[in-house]
Amino acid sequence: MPLVALIPQPNSPVEVREVAEPDLEPNSALLEVELSEVCGTDVHLQQGRLAGVPYPLVPGHVSVGRLQKIRGELFDIEGNRFSEGDRISFLDVHRTCNACWYCLVAKAGTRCPQRKVYGITYGLDDGLCGGWATHIYVKPGTRCIRLDAVPETFMAGGCALPTSLHAVERGDIKLGDTVLVLGSGPVGINAIVLSLMRGALRVLCIGAPQSRLDAVLAAGAANTLNIETHDETARLEWVLEQTSGRGADVTIEATGVPQAVVQSMRFTRDAGTVVVVGQYTDYGPVSFNPHLDLNKKHLDVRGCWGSEFSHFYRSAQIVAQRPEVWSRMTLDSYGLNEANEALCAVKEGRVLKALIKPATN
Ligand SMILES: [Zn+2]
Ligand SMILES: [Zn+2]
């Protein structure tokens, strides 16, 4: 019988349970999970901070495994058929409808109201839909990719990589730009790597703790500042020192702290660009000066919500063909029975990247 680690309700500890193996619908599959991940979203899920989440919930929205059973046929986007035993990952977003106003007119698939996300808006009642489990039910219509990268290397990027890829493209980074990344968690670190790939000359990062800033430097950042020992004034002074007194060309906010959005605007040069990708849960409002912080600066401020297949697919390609950065990242693995400890480590920022490895149990 499959085992799952689930959050029974908000603010309750994770419990490991046995659940029945699903009946496979036509053109679906059962995936044997090798690795899944623990990210900031999972911490928010445990705290009940996300709207529209059906509990009990098996978290784990990006995972890697082997297809154990296929009923019917599954194909990749190049038309190649998947076989039992293949190692795959899949886009966590399911059922983007390609039929609604947002999909067809706005061409903003990440705002499609029909979309469901494995491990976030699909709960246990929807089937085995989270990666903190020995098995995942790969529903019909799930977008799978064959995994060429080493599983650990792919998961070092995890959900943060497509999110960062989307953010970096929203930032429209140009060759020779100086990019400032606020936040040194997984999204921040991946945004640094991808900003450099996209042509940034220098990437600066303000974050904490020091262990993460060391990882940021290893990922290619030119310079870092520890947020714990520098207040907002000191941070602004540092940014100006690093950018000939102007501010960053592009700032990517990846912190989760509302005040950081205002700081992103203040740390960016006039006529620069700000991308907000760190506000995935509602931590309340924040005030800013519309004249000084936005209008007079002629800023371009953009939100960035979720990712689409294109971000996911290109992320996997990048990790498979340029694995160096991700293969060096420090990973901490936990069994299903250790999920509470993993959540705690992520919440406290003690680990760079926490993975769930169901076979550990
Ligand atoms: Zn995530
Ligand atoms: Zn739609």
PDB file of N, CA, C and O and ligand atoms in Angstrom, residues 37-42 61-62 92 120 158-160 163 353, ligand 1:
ATOM      1  N   GLU A  37      10.253  17.609  -2.772  1.00  0.00           N
ATOM      2  CA  GLU A  37      10.970  18.677  -2.089  1.00  0.00           C
ATOM      3  C   GLU A  37      10.112  19.325  -1.017  1.00  0.00           C
ATOM      4  O   GLU A  37       8.908  19.129  -0.958  1.00  0.00           O
ATOM      5  N   VAL A  38      10.792  20.098  -0.177  1.00  0.00           N
ATOM      6  CA  VAL A  38      10.132  20.878   0.868  1.00  0.00           C
ATOM      7  C   VAL A  38      10.524  22.326   0.614  1.00  0.00           C
ATOM      8  O   VAL A  38      11.709  22.660   0.634  1.00  0.00           O
ATOM      9  N   CYS A  39       9.531  23.166   0.315  1.00  0.00           N
ATOM     10  CA  CYS A  39       9.856  24.553   0.012  1.00  0.00           C
ATOM     11  C   CYS A  39       9.051  25.482   0.916  1.00  0.00           C
ATOM     12  O   CYS A  39       8.255  25.036   1.747  1.00  0.00           O
ATOM     13  N   GLY A  40       9.240  26.777   0.736  1.00  0.00           N
ATOM     14  CA  GLY A  40       8.536  27.768   1.545  1.00  0.00           C
ATOM     15  C   GLY A  40       7.023  27.631   1.435  1.00  0.00           C
ATOM     16  O   GLY A  40       6.295  27.842   2.411  1.00  0.00           O
ATOM     17  N   THR A  41       6.550  27.238   0.253  1.00  0.00           N
ATOM     18  CA  THR A  41       5.104  27.054   0.080  1.00  0.00           C
ATOM     19  C   THR A  41       4.582  25.975   1.024  1.00  0.00           C
ATOM     20  O   THR A  41       3.488  26.096   1.578  1.00  0.00           O
ATOM     21  N   ASP A  42       5.364  24.914   1.222  1.00  0.00           N
ATOM     22  CA  ASP A  42       4.927  23.837   2.112  1.00  0.00           C
ATOM     23  C   ASP A  42       4.817  24.332   3.554  1.00  0.00           C
ATOM     24  O   ASP A  42       3.922  23.918   4.293  1.00  0.00           O
ATOM     25  N   HIS A  61       5.126  19.518  -4.474  1.00  0.00           N
ATOM     26  CA  HIS A  61       4.570  19.827  -5.792  1.00  0.00           C
ATOM     27  C   HIS A  61       5.556  19.623  -6.936  1.00  0.00           C
ATOM     28  O   HIS A  61       5.132  19.589  -8.089  1.00  0.00           O
ATOM     29  N   VAL A  62       6.835  19.466  -6.644  1.00  0.00           N
ATOM     30  CA  VAL A  62       7.780  19.089  -7.699  1.00  0.00           C
ATOM     31  C   VAL A  62       8.502  17.817  -7.238  1.00  0.00           C
ATOM     32  O   VAL A  62       9.051  17.772  -6.143  1.00  0.00           O
ATOM     33  N   ASP A  92       3.782  20.670 -12.153  1.00  0.00           N
ATOM     34  CA  ASP A  92       2.846  20.556 -11.024  1.00  0.00           C
ATOM     35  C   ASP A  92       1.472  21.146 -11.338  1.00  0.00           C
ATOM     36  O   ASP A  92       0.481  20.798 -10.736  1.00  0.00           O
ATOM     37  N   ILE A 120      -0.737  21.232  -3.787  1.00  0.00           N
ATOM     38  CA  ILE A 120      -1.144  22.543  -3.251  1.00  0.00           C
ATOM     39  C   ILE A 120      -2.667  22.695  -3.301  1.00  0.00           C
ATOM     40  O   ILE A 120      -3.308  22.866  -2.263  1.00  0.00           O
ATOM     41  N   GLY A 158      14.658  22.379  -8.342  1.00  0.00           N
ATOM     42  CA  GLY A 158      13.310  22.177  -7.798  1.00  0.00           C
ATOM     43  C   GLY A 158      12.316  23.206  -8.310  1.00  0.00           C
ATOM     44  O   GLY A 158      12.417  23.694  -9.437  1.00  0.00           O
ATOM     45  N   CYS A 159      11.350  23.537  -7.455  1.00  0.00           N
ATOM     46  CA  CYS A 159      10.297  24.478  -7.880  1.00  0.00           C
ATOM     47  C   CYS A 159      10.846  25.885  -8.035  1.00  0.00           C
ATOM     48  O   CYS A 159      10.273  26.716  -8.736  1.00  0.00           O
ATOM     49  N   ALA A 160      11.974  26.168  -7.373  1.00  0.00           N
ATOM     50  CA  ALA A 160      12.517  27.528  -7.415  1.00  0.00           C
ATOM     51  C   ALA A 160      13.048  27.882  -8.805  1.00  0.00           C
ATOM     52  O   ALA A 160      13.055  29.053  -9.190  1.00  0.00           O
ATOM     53  N   THR A 163      10.316  29.071 -11.309  1.00  0.00           N
ATOM     54  CA  THR A 163       9.828  30.345 -10.751  1.00  0.00           C
ATOM     55  C   THR A 163      10.830  31.456 -11.056  1.00  0.00           C
ATOM     56  O   THR A 163      10.467  32.559 -11.480  1.00  0.00           O
ATOM     57  N   LYS A 353      18.330  23.516   0.781  1.00  0.00           N
ATOM     58  CA  LYS A 353      17.273  22.816   0.046  1.00  0.00           C
ATOM     59  C   LYS A 353      16.985  21.499   0.759  1.00  0.00           C
ATOM     60  O   LYS A 353      17.889  20.688   0.946  1.00  0.00           O
TER      61      LYS A 353
HETATM   62 ZN    ZN B   1       7.717  24.951  -4.045  1.00  0.00          ZN
END
